[in-house]
Amino acid sequence: QVQLVESGGGLVQAGGSLRLSCVASTRTFEIYTLGWFRQVPGKEREFLAAIGPSTSVTLYGDSVQGRCTISRDNAKNTVYLEMNNLKPEDTGIYYCAASHFFISQSQGEYDYWGQGSQVTVSA
């Protein structure tokens, strides 16, 4: 079992930036692909970004492409999501997840999920 705990959410003004963190409780953090997803009420969970076991392999969703950077620190068992130029439509609950697949944007391929961190972007 892998437990994931997100932090860094909160209220941000439009145009601002945010860095989310997710710490994993596992001794084998480096073997997992880590992903970030966003949930908005009434909509399906949306893929934002993923980073493979190798930090050189990343994947981004269309809605955040160019505004978002995912990174990981295997020594700290932590994955980060930095977002800039935030928009009100970025409001939602942000989840990190861990997968045994090499890299994926499909939530069905993620085995472990955090409880989420609320991000609210005010206009």
XYZ file of C-alpha atoms in Angstrom:
123
model
C 0.000 0.000 0.000
C 1.107 3.519 -0.801
C -0.342 6.476 1.048
C -0.269 9.837 -0.671
C -0.804 13.163 1.066
C -1.227 16.375 -0.904
C -0.534 19.868 0.390
C -0.160 23.389 -0.928
C -3.692 24.107 -2.019
C -5.610 27.213 -1.079
C -7.011 30.440 -2.440
C -5.103 32.116 -5.245
C -5.889 35.123 -7.390
C -6.215 34.707 -11.122
C -2.857 35.129 -12.797
C -1.038 33.858 -9.744
C 1.035 30.737 -9.182
C 0.847 27.715 -6.947
C 2.978 24.729 -6.044
C 1.334 21.557 -4.854
C 3.269 18.832 -3.092
C 2.466 15.190 -2.566
C 4.398 12.985 -0.183
C 4.260 9.214 -0.546
C 4.739 6.630 2.177
C 6.643 3.890 0.392
C 10.193 2.585 0.311
C 9.991 2.132 -3.450
C 8.856 5.597 -4.489
C 11.275 5.689 -7.401
C 9.552 2.860 -9.300
C 6.202 4.606 -9.578
C 4.827 6.934 -12.168
C 3.235 9.881 -10.352
C 0.343 11.845 -11.731
C -1.811 14.833 -10.907
C -5.523 15.020 -11.628
C -8.213 17.629 -11.013
C -11.828 17.091 -10.031
C -14.487 19.718 -10.593
C -18.033 19.129 -9.298
C -20.218 17.675 -12.018
C -17.304 16.795 -14.267
C -15.050 13.810 -14.736
C -11.664 13.774 -13.096
C -9.234 15.426 -15.471
C -5.639 14.422 -16.144
C -3.146 17.240 -15.634
C 0.361 15.833 -15.616
C 2.445 12.734 -15.022
C 6.088 11.971 -14.486
C 7.640 8.587 -15.010
C 10.149 6.804 -12.800
C 12.779 8.648 -14.819
C 12.415 12.379 -14.244
C 13.104 13.016 -17.919
C 9.756 11.592 -18.978
C 6.739 13.822 -18.431
C 3.268 14.124 -19.910
C 0.811 17.018 -19.684
C -2.869 17.463 -20.278
C -4.073 19.929 -22.886
C -5.681 22.272 -20.354
C -2.437 22.949 -18.501
C 0.136 22.501 -21.246
C 2.609 25.372 -21.042
C 1.375 26.551 -17.615
C 2.354 23.603 -15.543
C 5.486 21.742 -14.485
C 5.588 18.388 -12.753
C 8.708 17.276 -10.943
C 9.750 14.725 -8.362
C 12.339 14.374 -5.641
C 12.907 10.685 -5.039
C 15.047 11.394 -1.981
C 12.039 13.089 -0.355
C 9.362 10.751 -1.734
C 7.676 13.842 -3.096
C 6.093 14.892 -6.364
C 5.340 18.520 -7.149
C 3.002 20.354 -9.458
C 3.764 23.971 -10.211
C 1.129 25.970 -11.968
C 1.287 29.542 -13.168
C -1.062 31.985 -14.830
C -3.901 30.400 -12.872
C -7.455 30.886 -14.106
C -10.791 30.589 -12.294
C -11.448 27.408 -14.279
C -8.436 25.845 -12.568
C -10.522 25.715 -9.393
C -11.045 22.191 -8.144
C -9.721 19.412 -5.981
C -6.253 18.333 -6.989
C -5.267 14.710 -6.512
C -1.946 13.014 -6.828
C -1.787 9.361 -7.753
C 0.765 6.598 -8.195
C 0.876 4.039 -10.958
C 2.868 0.928 -11.790
C 2.610 1.787 -15.488
C 5.554 3.498 -17.103
C 3.549 6.672 -17.710
C -0.153 7.179 -18.183
C -2.890 9.799 -18.356
C -5.613 7.254 -17.679
C -6.907 7.402 -14.110
C -7.817 3.724 -14.347
C -4.120 2.880 -14.514
C -3.335 4.562 -11.196
C -3.344 2.300 -8.188
C -3.087 4.731 -5.303
C -4.691 8.103 -4.705
C -4.355 10.899 -2.219
C -7.346 12.537 -0.569
C -7.003 15.715 -2.560
C -6.199 19.353 -1.977
C -8.639 22.153 -2.751
C -7.457 24.926 -5.027
C -9.655 27.964 -5.530
C -8.761 30.629 -8.055
C -10.577 33.910 -7.633
C -11.265 36.209 -10.548
